[in-house]
CSV table of C-alpha atoms in Angstrom, one decimal:
chain,number,residue,atom,x,y,z
A,831,MET,CA,3.4,-31.1,9.1
A,832,ILE,CA,6.1,-32.4,6.2
A,833,LEU,CA,4.6,-33.3,2.6
A,834,GLU,CA,6.5,-35.8,0.4
A,835,GLN,CA,9.1,-34.2,-1.8
A,836,SER,CA,7.1,-35.1,-5.7
A,837,LEU,CA,4.3,-33.1,-3.9
A,838,LYS,CA,5.8,-30.0,-3.0
A,839,LEU,CA,7.4,-29.4,-6.3
A,840,ALA,CA,4.0,-29.9,-8.4
A,841,LEU,CA,2.5,-27.2,-5.4
A,842,ILE,CA,5.0,-24.9,-5.7
A,843,ILE,CA,5.0,-25.2,-10.2
A,844,ILE,CA,1.0,-24.8,-9.3
A,845,VAL,CA,1.6,-21.5,-6.9
A,846,LEU,CA,4.3,-20.1,-9.9
A,847,VAL,CA,2.0,-20.6,-12.4
A,848,TYR,CA,-0.8,-18.9,-11.1
A,849,VAL,CA,1.3,-16.1,-9.9
A,850,LEU,CA,2.5,-15.9,-12.9
A,851,LEU,CA,-1.1,-15.3,-14.3
A,852,ILE,CA,-2.8,-13.3,-11.9
A,853,LEU,CA,-0.1,-11.0,-13.1
A,854,GLY,CA,-0.4,-10.9,-16.5
A,855,VAL,CA,-3.6,-10.1,-15.9
A,856,ALA,CA,-3.5,-6.9,-14.0
A,857,TYR,CA,-0.5,-5.5,-16.4
A,858,TYR,CA,-2.8,-5.9,-19.0
A,859,PHE,CA,-5.3,-3.7,-17.2
A,860,TYR,CA,-2.4,-1.4,-15.8
A,861,ARG,CA,-1.9,-1.3,-19.3
A,862,LYS,CA,-6.2,-0.4,-19.8
A,863,THR,CA,-6.4,1.9,-16.5
A,864,LYS,CA,-6.0,5.5,-17.7
A,865,THR,CA,-7.6,7.1,-15.6
A,866,TYR,CA,-8.6,8.0,-11.6
A,867,ASP,CA,-11.8,7.3,-11.7
A,868,GLN,CA,-11.0,3.9,-13.9
A,869,TYR,CA,-8.4,2.4,-10.7
A,870,ASN,CA,-9.9,3.3,-8.0
A,871,MET,CA,-14.0,2.4,-9.5
A,872,GLY,CA,-13.4,0.8,-11.7
A,873,GLY,CA,-15.3,3.0,-14.3
A,874,ARG,CA,-19.2,2.8,-12.5
A,875,SER,CA,-19.3,0.3,-15.0
A,876,MET,CA,-18.4,-3.5,-13.3
A,877,PRO,CA,-20.9,-6.3,-14.5
A,878,MET,CA,-22.9,-8.8,-12.7
A,879,ILE,CA,-20.8,-12.2,-13.5
A,880,PRO,CA,-17.7,-10.6,-11.3
A,881,MET,CA,-18.5,-8.3,-8.8
A,882,ILE,CA,-21.2,-11.1,-6.8
A,883,LEU,CA,-17.3,-13.3,-7.2
A,884,THR,CA,-15.7,-10.3,-6.1
A,885,THR,CA,-17.9,-9.6,-3.2
A,886,VAL,CA,-17.8,-13.7,-1.7
A,887,GLY,CA,-13.8,-12.8,-2.5
A,888,LEU,CA,-14.1,-10.4,0.2
A,889,GLY,CA,-16.4,-11.8,2.5
A,890,ILE,CA,-15.0,-15.2,2.8
A,891,GLY,CA,-11.0,-13.7,2.8
A,892,GLY,CA,-8.1,-17.0,3.5
A,893,SER,CA,-8.6,-16.2,6.9
A,894,THR,CA,-12.3,-17.0,7.5
A,895,LEU,CA,-11.3,-19.9,5.4
A,896,LEU,CA,-8.5,-21.2,8.3
A,897,GLY,CA,-10.2,-19.6,10.4
A,898,TYR,CA,-12.8,-20.6,10.6
A,899,MET,CA,-12.6,-24.1,9.7
A,900,SER,CA,-9.6,-24.6,12.4
A,901,ASP,CA,-12.4,-22.7,15.6
A,902,ALA,CA,-14.7,-25.1,14.5
A,903,TYR,CA,-12.2,-28.4,14.8
A,904,ALA,CA,-12.0,-27.4,18.1
A,905,LEU,CA,-14.3,-25.3,19.2
A,906,GLY,CA,-17.7,-27.1,16.9
A,907,TYR,CA,-20.9,-25.8,15.8
A,908,GLY,CA,-21.9,-22.8,17.5
A,909,ARG,CA,-18.8,-20.9,15.1
A,910,VAL,CA,-20.6,-20.4,12.2
A,911,TRP,CA,-22.2,-17.3,14.5
A,912,LEU,CA,-19.0,-16.0,13.4
A,913,THR,CA,-19.1,-16.3,9.6
A,914,MET,CA,-23.0,-15.3,9.5
A,915,SER,CA,-21.9,-12.1,12.0
A,916,THR,CA,-20.8,-10.2,8.8
A,917,THR,CA,-24.1,-12.5,6.4
A,918,ILE,CA,-27.0,-10.7,8.1
A,919,VAL,CA,-25.1,-6.9,8.8
A,920,PHE,CA,-24.2,-7.6,4.7
A,921,VAL,CA,-28.2,-8.6,3.9
A,922,ILE,CA,-29.2,-5.7,6.0
A,923,PHE,CA,-26.7,-3.1,3.5
A,924,THR,CA,-28.4,-4.9,0.9
A,925,ALA,CA,-32.1,-4.2,1.9
A,926,PHE,CA,-32.1,-1.0,2.9
A,927,PHE,CA,-28.8,0.8,2.3
A,928,VAL,CA,-27.2,-0.1,-1.7
A,929,LYS,CA,-30.2,2.0,-3.7
A,930,PRO,CA,-29.1,5.3,-1.5
A,931,VAL,CA,-25.3,4.3,-1.1
A,932,ARG,CA,-25.3,4.2,-5.0
A,933,LYS,CA,-27.7,7.4,-5.9
A,934,LEU,CA,-25.8,9.8,-3.8
A,935,GLY,CA,-22.4,7.6,-5.4
A,936,ASP,CA,-23.7,8.6,-8.8
A,937,LYS,CA,-25.2,12.2,-8.1
A,938,HIS,CA,-21.6,13.7,-6.1
A,939,LYS,CA,-19.0,11.3,-8.1
A,940,PHE,CA,-18.1,10.2,-4.2
A,941,PHE,CA,-15.4,7.1,-4.5
A,942,THR,CA,-15.0,6.7,-0.3
A,943,ILE,CA,-16.8,6.8,2.7
A,944,GLY,CA,-15.0,9.5,3.4
A,945,ASP,CA,-16.4,12.1,0.8
A,946,TYR,CA,-20.6,10.9,2.4
A,947,ALA,CA,-18.8,11.2,5.3
A,948,ALA,CA,-18.1,15.3,4.5
A,949,TYR,CA,-20.8,16.1,2.8
A,950,ARG,CA,-23.0,15.2,5.3
A,951,TYR,CA,-21.7,17.1,8.0
A,952,GLY,CA,-18.5,18.8,6.6
A,953,LYS,CA,-15.3,18.6,5.7
A,954,ALA,CA,-14.2,18.3,9.2
A,955,ALA,CA,-15.7,14.8,9.2
A,956,ARG,CA,-13.5,13.5,7.1
A,957,LEU,CA,-10.1,13.0,8.9
A,958,PRO,CA,-12.6,10.3,11.7
A,959,THR,CA,-13.7,8.0,9.0
A,960,PHE,CA,-10.4,7.5,7.6
A,961,ILE,CA,-8.7,6.9,10.8
A,962,GLY,CA,-12.5,4.1,11.8
A,963,ASN,CA,-11.9,2.4,8.2
A,964,LEU,CA,-8.0,2.8,8.2
A,965,PHE,CA,-7.3,0.3,11.2
A,966,ALA,CA,-10.6,-2.0,10.4
A,967,ILE,CA,-9.6,-2.3,6.5
A,968,GLY,CA,-5.3,-2.0,6.9
A,969,ALA,CA,-5.6,-5.4,9.7
A,970,LEU,CA,-7.7,-7.1,7.0
A,971,THR,CA,-4.6,-6.9,4.7
A,972,GLY,CA,-2.1,-7.5,7.1
A,973,LEU,CA,-4.5,-10.8,7.8
A,974,GLN,CA,-4.2,-11.7,4.0
A,975,PHE,CA,-0.5,-11.4,4.1
A,976,VAL,CA,0.0,-13.5,7.6
A,977,ALA,CA,-2.5,-16.2,5.4
A,978,LEU,CA,0.1,-16.7,2.1
A,979,ALA,CA,3.2,-16.9,4.7
A,980,THR,CA,1.8,-19.7,5.8
A,981,ILE,CA,1.4,-21.4,2.9
A,982,LEU,CA,4.9,-20.1,2.1
A,983,ASN,CA,6.3,-21.4,5.0
A,984,LEU,CA,4.6,-25.0,4.9
A,985,LEU,CA,6.4,-24.9,0.9
A,986,PHE,CA,9.6,-22.9,1.1
A,987,ASP,CA,10.7,-23.5,5.0
A,988,VAL,CA,10.3,-19.8,4.3
A,989,ASN,CA,9.8,-18.1,8.4
A,990,ILE,CA,6.9,-16.6,8.5
A,991,VAL,CA,9.0,-13.3,9.2
A,992,THR,CA,10.3,-13.0,6.0
A,993,GLY,CA,6.6,-14.8,3.8
A,994,ILE,CA,4.8,-11.7,5.4
A,995,ILE,CA,7.4,-9.7,3.9
A,996,ILE,CA,7.4,-12.3,0.6
A,997,ALA,CA,3.6,-12.0,0.4
A,998,ALA,CA,3.0,-8.1,0.8
A,999,VAL,CA,6.0,-7.6,-2.6
A,1000,PHE,CA,3.5,-9.9,-4.7
A,1001,LEU,CA,0.4,-8.3,-3.7
A,1002,THR,CA,1.5,-4.3,-3.7
A,1003,ILE,CA,2.9,-5.4,-7.4
A,1004,LYS,CA,-1.2,-6.9,-8.0
A,1005,THR,CA,-3.1,-4.3,-6.7
A,1006,TYR,CA,0.5,-1.7,-7.5
A,1007,LEU,CA,-0.3,-2.5,-11.6
A,1008,GLY,CA,-4.3,-2.7,-12.3
A,1009,GLY,CA,-6.1,-0.7,-9.2
A,1010,LEU,CA,-9.8,-2.1,-8.6
A,1011,THR,CA,-10.5,-3.2,-12.2
A,1012,ALA,CA,-7.7,-5.6,-12.2
A,1013,VAL,CA,-8.9,-7.1,-8.4
A,1014,ILE,CA,-12.5,-7.1,-9.8
A,1015,TRP,CA,-11.6,-9.2,-12.7
A,1016,THR,CA,-8.6,-11.2,-10.9
A,1017,ASP,CA,-12.1,-12.2,-8.4
A,1018,ALA,CA,-13.7,-13.5,-11.4
A,1019,ILE,CA,-11.3,-16.3,-11.8
A,1020,GLN,CA,-10.1,-17.1,-8.3
A,1021,GLY,CA,-13.9,-16.4,-7.0
A,1022,THR,CA,-15.1,-19.6,-9.4
A,1023,ILE,CA,-12.5,-21.4,-7.9
A,1024,GLN,CA,-12.8,-20.6,-4.3
A,1025,THR,CA,-16.9,-21.2,-4.8
A,1026,VAL,CA,-16.5,-24.5,-7.0
A,1027,GLY,CA,-13.2,-25.8,-4.7
A,1028,ILE,CA,-15.1,-25.1,-1.1
A,1029,SER,CA,-17.9,-27.0,-2.6
A,1030,LEU,CA,-16.3,-30.6,-3.8
A,1031,LEU,CA,-14.5,-30.2,-0.8
A,1032,PHE,CA,-17.9,-30.7,1.3
A,1033,PHE,CA,-19.4,-33.1,-0.4
A,1034,VAL,CA,-16.0,-35.7,-1.0
A,1035,ILE,CA,-15.5,-35.1,2.7
A,1036,TYR,CA,-19.2,-35.4,3.7
A,1037,PHE,CA,-19.7,-38.9,2.2
A,1038,GLN,CA,-16.0,-40.1,3.4
A,1039,SER,CA,-17.8,-39.2,7.0
A,1040,GLY,CA,-20.9,-40.7,6.9
A,1041,GLY,CA,-22.3,-38.7,7.1
A,1042,PHE,CA,-24.4,-35.7,10.3
A,1043,GLY,CA,-25.0,-38.5,11.7
A,1044,GLU,CA,-22.1,-40.7,11.4
A,1045,VAL,CA,-20.1,-37.8,12.7
A,1046,ALA,CA,-22.5,-36.7,15.9
A,1047,GLU,CA,-21.9,-40.9,16.7
A,1048,ASN,CA,-17.9,-40.5,16.2
A,1049,ILE,CA,-17.8,-37.2,18.3
A,1050,GLN,CA,-19.9,-38.5,21.4
A,1051,GLN,CA,-16.9,-41.0,21.7
A,1052,ILE,CA,-14.1,-38.1,22.3
A,1053,PRO,CA,-13.5,-37.4,26.4
A,1054,SER,CA,-12.3,-34.8,24.9
A,1055,VAL,CA,-14.8,-32.8,22.9
A,1056,ASP,CA,-17.2,-30.4,25.0
A,1057,THR,CA,-21.4,-31.5,25.4
A,1058,HIS,CA,-22.2,-28.9,23.3
A,1059,TYR,CA,-19.7,-29.3,20.7
A,1060,LEU,CA,-22.7,-30.3,18.3
A,1061,LYS,CA,-25.1,-27.6,18.7
A,1062,ILE,CA,-25.7,-24.6,16.8
A,1063,PHE,CA,-26.0,-22.6,20.1
A,1064,ASN,CA,-22.6,-23.8,21.8
A,1065,ILE,CA,-22.1,-20.1,22.0
A,1066,PRO,CA,-21.8,-17.8,24.9
A,1067,LEU,CA,-24.6,-14.5,23.9
A,1068,SER,CA,-21.0,-12.4,24.3
A,1069,SER,CA,-19.8,-14.8,21.7
A,1070,ILE,CA,-22.4,-13.6,19.4
A,1071,LEU,CA,-22.6,-10.4,19.9
A,1072,ILE,CA,-19.3,-8.7,20.1
A,1073,PRO,CA,-18.3,-10.1,16.2
A,1074,LEU,CA,-22.1,-9.2,15.6
A,1075,LEU,CA,-21.5,-5.4,16.9
A,1076,THR,CA,-17.9,-5.2,15.4
A,1077,MET,CA,-17.1,-7.5,12.4
A,1078,GLY,CA,-20.3,-7.4,11.1
A,1079,ALA,CA,-21.1,-4.2,11.4
A,1080,ALA,CA,-18.4,-2.5,10.5
A,1081,VAL,CA,-19.7,-3.9,7.2
A,1082,LEU,CA,-22.5,-0.9,6.8
A,1083,VAL,CA,-19.8,1.2,7.1
A,1084,ARG,CA,-16.8,0.0,6.1
A,1085,GLN,CA,-14.5,1.7,2.3
A,1086,ASP,CA,-15.1,-2.0,0.1
A,1087,THR,CA,-18.7,-2.4,0.8
A,1088,TRP,CA,-19.3,1.2,-0.6
A,1089,GLN,CA,-16.8,1.2,-3.0
A,1090,ARG,CA,-17.9,-2.5,-4.9
A,1091,VAL,CA,-21.6,-0.5,-4.3
A,1092,TRP,CA,-20.0,2.5,-6.9
A,1093,ALA,CA,-18.2,0.4,-9.4
A,1094,SER,CA,-20.8,-1.2,-10.1
A,1095,LYS,CA,-22.5,-0.9,-13.9
A,1096,ASP,CA,-26.2,0.4,-12.4
A,1097,ILE,CA,-27.8,0.3,-9.1
A,1098,ASN,CA,-29.7,-3.6,-10.2
A,1099,VAL,CA,-26.1,-4.6,-10.9
A,1100,ALA,CA,-25.0,-3.8,-7.3
A,1101,ARG,CA,-28.5,-4.6,-4.7
A,1102,ASN,CA,-28.8,-8.4,-7.5
A,1103,SER,CA,-24.8,-9.4,-7.2
A,1104,ASN,CA,-24.7,-8.4,-3.4
A,1105,TRP,CA,-28.1,-10.4,-3.3
A,1106,TRP,CA,-26.3,-13.4,-4.8
A,1107,ALA,CA,-23.2,-12.7,-2.5
A,1108,ALA,CA,-24.8,-13.4,0.2
A,1109,LEU,CA,-26.5,-16.4,-0.5
A,1110,ILE,CA,-22.6,-17.7,-1.4
A,1111,MET,CA,-21.3,-16.1,1.8
A,1112,ALA,CA,-24.1,-17.7,4.0
A,1113,LEU,CA,-23.6,-21.3,1.8
A,1114,THR,CA,-19.8,-21.7,2.1
A,1115,GLY,CA,-18.9,-19.6,5.9
A,1116,ALA,CA,-21.3,-22.5,6.9
A,1117,ILE,CA,-19.5,-25.5,5.1
A,1118,ILE,CA,-16.2,-23.8,5.8
A,1119,ILE,CA,-17.7,-24.5,10.0
A,1120,ILE,CA,-18.8,-28.5,8.7
A,1121,VAL,CA,-15.9,-29.0,7.1
A,1122,GLY,CA,-14.1,-28.1,10.3
A,1123,VAL,CA,-16.3,-30.4,11.9
A,1124,PHE,CA,-15.8,-33.3,9.8
A,1125,ALA,CA,-12.6,-33.2,9.9
A,1126,ARG,CA,-12.4,-34.2,13.5
A,1127,GLY,CA,-15.5,-36.6,14.2
A,1128,GLY,CA,-15.6,-38.4,10.4
A,1129,LEU,CA,-12.1,-38.1,9.4
A,1130,GLY,CA,-10.6,-38.7,13.2
A,1131,ILE,CA,-8.3,-35.9,13.2
A,1132,GLU,CA,-6.1,-35.5,16.3
A,1133,THR,CA,-4.0,-32.5,16.3
A,1134,ASP,CA,-2.7,-29.3,18.7
A,1135,GLN,CA,-2.2,-27.2,15.6
A,1136,PRO,CA,-5.9,-26.7,15.0
A,1137,ALA,CA,-4.2,-24.2,11.7
A,1138,LEU,CA,-3.2,-26.5,10.1
A,1139,VAL,CA,-6.4,-28.7,9.7
A,1140,TYR,CA,-7.5,-27.7,6.6
A,1141,TYR,CA,-3.4,-28.8,5.5
A,1142,HIS,CA,-4.2,-32.0,6.9
A,1143,VAL,CA,-7.7,-32.1,5.3
A,1144,ILE,CA,-6.6,-31.7,1.7
A,1145,PHE,CA,-2.7,-33.2,1.8
A,1146,GLU,CA,-2.9,-36.5,3.9
A,1147,TYR,CA,-7.4,-38.3,3.2
A,1148,LEU,CA,-7.9,-36.4,-0.2
A,1149,PRO,CA,-6.6,-37.7,-3.6
A,1150,VAL,CA,-3.5,-35.9,-4.1
A,1151,ALA,CA,-5.3,-34.5,-7.8
A,1152,LEU,CA,-8.2,-33.3,-4.9
A,1153,GLY,CA,-5.8,-31.7,-2.5
A,1154,LEU,CA,-3.5,-29.4,-5.4
A,1155,ILE,CA,-6.6,-28.6,-6.8
A,1156,LEU,CA,-7.7,-27.2,-2.9
A,1157,PHE,CA,-4.8,-25.9,-2.4
A,1158,VAL,CA,-5.0,-23.6,-5.6
A,1159,THR,CA,-8.4,-22.9,-3.3
A,1160,LEU,CA,-7.6,-21.5,-0.7
A,1161,VAL,CA,-4.9,-19.4,-2.6
A,1162,ALA,CA,-7.0,-18.1,-4.3
A,1163,THR,CA,-9.2,-17.1,-1.7
A,1164,ILE,CA,-6.1,-15.4,0.1
A,1165,LEU,CA,-5.4,-13.2,-3.0
A,1166,SER,CA,-9.5,-12.6,-3.7
A,1167,SER,CA,-9.4,-11.0,-0.5
A,1168,ALA,CA,-6.5,-9.6,-0.3
A,1169,ASP,CA,-6.4,-7.3,-3.3
A,1170,SER,CA,-10.1,-5.8,-2.1
A,1171,PHE,CA,-9.0,-4.8,1.3
A,1172,PHE,CA,-6.1,-3.2,-0.9
A,1173,ILE,CA,-7.3,-0.9,-2.9
A,1174,ALA,CA,-10.3,0.0,-0.4
A,1175,GLY,CA,-7.3,0.7,2.4
A,1176,SER,CA,-5.1,2.7,-0.8
A,1177,THR,CA,-8.9,4.6,-2.3
A,1178,MET,CA,-9.4,6.5,1.5
A,1179,LEU,CA,-5.5,7.2,1.0
A,1180,VAL,CA,-5.5,8.9,-1.9
A,1181,THR,CA,-8.8,10.6,-2.1
A,1182,ASP,CA,-9.0,11.3,2.2
A,1183,MET,CA,-5.8,12.1,2.2
A,1184,VAL,CA,-4.0,13.5,-0.2
A,1185,LYS,CA,-6.8,15.2,-2.8
A,1186,PRO,CA,-8.0,17.4,-0.4
A,1187,PHE,CA,-4.5,18.6,-0.5
A,1188,ILE,CA,-4.0,19.0,-4.0
A,1189,LYS,CA,-4.2,22.4,-6.3
A,1190,ASN,CA,-5.5,20.9,-9.1
A,1191,PRO,CA,-5.8,17.3,-9.5
A,1192,THR,CA,-6.1,16.5,-12.5
A,1193,GLY,CA,-7.0,12.7,-13.7
A,1194,ASP,CA,-3.6,12.5,-14.6
A,1195,LYS,CA,-1.9,13.7,-11.3
A,1196,MET,CA,-4.5,11.5,-9.4
A,1197,LEU,CA,-4.0,8.1,-11.0
A,1198,ARG,CA,-0.4,8.8,-10.5
A,1199,TYR,CA,-1.1,9.4,-6.5
A,1200,SER,CA,-3.6,6.5,-6.3
A,1201,ARG,CA,-0.5,4.2,-7.9
A,1202,LEU,CA,1.5,5.8,-4.6
A,1203,MET,CA,-1.1,5.0,-2.2
A,1204,VAL,CA,-1.1,1.6,-3.3
A,1205,LEU,CA,2.5,1.1,-1.8
A,1206,VAL,CA,2.1,3.0,1.3
A,1207,MET,CA,-1.2,0.9,1.9
A,1208,GLY,CA,1.0,-1.6,1.4
A,1209,ALA,CA,4.3,-0.7,3.9
A,1210,PHE,CA,0.9,0.2,6.3
A,1211,GLY,CA,-0.4,-3.2,6.5
A,1212,LEU,CA,3.4,-5.0,6.7
A,1213,PHE,CA,3.7,-2.8,8.9
A,1214,LEU,CA,0.4,-4.2,11.1
A,1215,ALA,CA,1.3,-7.9,9.8
A,1216,LEU,CA,5.3,-7.5,11.7
A,1217,THR,CA,4.3,-5.8,14.4
A,1218,ILE,CA,0.8,-7.2,15.6
A,1219,PRO,CA,1.2,-11.2,16.9
A,1220,ARG,CA,-2.8,-11.3,16.7
A,1221,LEU,CA,-3.7,-9.6,13.6
A,1222,ILE,CA,-7.6,-11.6,13.9
A,1223,GLU,CA,-7.8,-9.3,17.5
A,1224,LEU,CA,-6.8,-6.0,15.7
A,1225,TRP,CA,-9.7,-6.7,13.0
A,1226,ILE,CA,-12.6,-7.1,15.8
A,1227,THR,CA,-10.9,-4.1,17.4
A,1228,GLY,CA,-10.1,-1.9,15.0
A,1229,SER,CA,-14.2,-3.1,13.5
A,1230,ALA,CA,-15.4,-2.9,16.2
A,1231,ILE,CA,-13.3,1.4,16.8
A,1232,LEU,CA,-15.3,1.8,13.7
A,1233,ALA,CA,-18.4,0.6,14.3
A,1234,ALA,CA,-18.6,2.4,17.4
A,1235,GLY,CA,-17.2,5.9,16.0
A,1236,ILE,CA,-18.9,6.2,12.9
A,1237,LEU,CA,-21.2,3.5,12.2
A,1238,ILE,CA,-24.0,5.7,13.6
A,1239,PRO,CA,-23.7,9.5,12.9
A,1240,ILE,CA,-23.2,7.5,9.1
A,1241,VAL,CA,-26.4,5.4,9.7
A,1242,MET,CA,-28.6,7.4,11.6
A,1243,GLY,CA,-27.2,10.5,9.1
A,1244,MET,CA,-28.0,9.0,5.8
A,1245,PHE,CA,-32.4,8.8,7.0
A,1246,TRP,CA,-32.7,11.4,8.9
A,1247,GLU,CA,-32.1,15.4,8.0
A,1248,ARG,CA,-32.1,16.9,11.5
A,1249,PRO,CA,-28.5,15.5,13.0
A,1250,SER,CA,-25.4,19.0,12.4
A,1251,ASN,CA,-22.0,18.4,11.0
A,1252,LEU,CA,-21.6,19.5,15.1
A,1253,ALA,CA,-23.6,16.1,15.9
A,1254,GLY,CA,-22.0,13.8,14.3
A,1255,VAL,CA,-18.3,15.2,14.0
A,1256,THR,CA,-18.5,15.3,17.6
A,1257,SER,CA,-20.1,12.0,18.7
A,1258,MET,CA,-17.3,10.8,15.6
A,1259,TRP,CA,-14.6,12.0,17.6
A,1260,VAL,CA,-15.9,10.9,20.8
A,1261,GLY,CA,-16.6,7.4,19.7
A,1262,ILE,CA,-13.6,6.2,18.6
A,1263,LEU,CA,-12.0,8.0,21.4
A,1264,VAL,CA,-13.6,6.0,24.3
A,1265,ALA,CA,-13.5,2.3,22.4
A,1266,VAL,CA,-9.7,3.3,22.2
A,1267,PHE,CA,-9.2,4.2,25.7
A,1268,TRP,CA,-11.5,1.7,26.7
A,1269,GLN,CA,-8.9,-1.4,24.4
A,1270,ILE,CA,-5.9,-0.1,26.5
A,1271,ALA,CA,-7.0,-0.4,29.5
A,1272,GLY,CA,-7.8,-3.6,29.0
A,1273,HIS,CA,-11.3,-4.3,29.0
A,1274,PRO,CA,-11.9,-2.7,32.3
A,1275,PHE,CA,-14.7,-5.0,33.9
A,1276,ASP,CA,-13.7,-7.1,31.1
A,1277,ILE,CA,-16.5,-5.5,29.0
A,1278,HIS,CA,-15.5,-5.3,25.0
A,1279,PRO,CA,-14.9,-1.7,24.0
A,1280,VAL,CA,-17.9,-1.7,21.6
A,1281,PHE,CA,-21.1,-1.7,23.9
A,1282,ILE,CA,-19.3,1.4,26.0
A,1283,GLY,CA,-18.2,3.1,22.9
A,1284,MET,CA,-20.5,2.6,20.8
A,1285,PRO,CA,-23.4,3.6,23.7
A,1286,MET,CA,-21.1,6.7,24.6
A,1287,CYS,CA,-21.2,7.7,20.4
A,1288,PHE,CA,-25.2,7.2,20.2
A,1289,ILE,CA,-26.3,9.3,24.1
A,1290,VAL,CA,-23.8,12.2,22.4
A,1291,PHE,CA,-25.2,12.3,18.6
A,1292,MET,CA,-29.0,12.6,20.3
A,1293,ILE,CA,-27.8,14.7,22.3
A,1294,MET,CA,-26.3,16.8,20.4
A,1295,THR,CA,-29.0,16.9,17.2
A,1296,PHE,CA,-31.6,18.2,19.6
A,1297,THR,CA,-29.4,20.7,21.6
A,1298,THR,CA,-28.1,22.2,18.0
A,1299,PHE,CA,-30.0,23.4,14.7
A,1300,GLU,CA,-28.4,23.6,11.2
A,1301,ASP,CA,-30.3,23.7,8.2
A,1302,LYS,CA,-30.3,20.7,6.1
A,1303,SER,CA,-32.4,20.9,3.6
A,1304,SER,CA,-29.7,21.3,1.2
A,1305,ILE,CA,-28.7,17.3,2.1
A,1306,ASP,CA,-30.4,15.0,0.2
A,1307,ASN,CA,-30.7,11.8,1.9
A,1308,GLU,CA,-33.7,11.3,3.2
A,1309,LYS,CA,-35.6,11.0,0.1
A,1310,ILE,CA,-33.2,9.3,-1.6
A,1311,ALA,CA,-33.2,6.3,0.5
A,1312,ARG,CA,-36.8,6.7,-0.4
């Protein structure tokens, strides 16, 4: 799409000012962050409001806003299950996992899920837990690089490859400076902009479109639109189960989810901020889907590039001032999720891959390594973004591998004392390797890897649990869970 030069100039100025503001906040926390714990865990003292907003930023990223809206535009209300899958699982996590995760983290000063896996199943469990998380989070980081690159392409006519590199450099610098503390506090700003902006977009588009009834009538007049377009259940069961068991299930054992629990001031802050975030994520996700449908049935937008629907809406059908606000909303949405995945990945790298090999892991030394691992994570996310053209598929695949290999041993091990180290570690590798093999083989029989890897992991886990035995009386997961 083509923007007027005056509008493009205004957007450029806004983006530059916004970027400088965010970098300024990051530099402020760079001067204040003195310890490994502050850098990776926010000092385990973050208050509720920023925790709500940073968690919303995790759940609603640039790929969600742009991707889910374009999917809804093309396929209808049924795409709401894409965003609901993560919200449903996040509710389960909040109800059943926040308390044990937080108590164990406080008691043992955990930084990563790998720390917990090593505690529960021995040191050998750290590596598969790390591998499963790294690819899921790496894909999510790369996705935000691509989303930011599309903005640079729109504003500056920068080609996508160059845009991805610029996005990676900027986000690496921002995360390098302030760590998780800066991420959470900048998310408090960006999360507010994101939530208010998306809500404002819904109300404006709703009244411009004439409401649900008017949109339904208009949709029925479009020959190219499927008759099930307006039905919430206009989506195959497999299209619900795959997001639920991949992107959704991965939430239970993804580093960024646990890291936010440990960064909160206390259990109550962790639990209550998650409840509020779940509500906001559910509403925001539904709004994004509705706006996508209304863009077609209410505003009459017809395009062969659904990925640009959001830009068509804010620049062609809204007043200029409102369009500028909603453009900032998009930038805030991308940045608030990108840096969160970024710091989660770098925390895993330094804690799971570096710390075990350091003889004297002092606080200053670990802080230096933490910042170095941000650079490594930036390079990894950049590599994925540049070499794998369809990162959404990588995200789903990475999440499938994570859920297939890690979910069952971690979840069942938290509430069940009997499973041995051998049962946990063996089932992890079986789930991961089977899922990877099935993916490389091209989904034989049209079966998704998660539907093969997860059952195999479960079978091996149960067989080895009842055929091997270790004294797990020192593992306090079960009584903590209660």
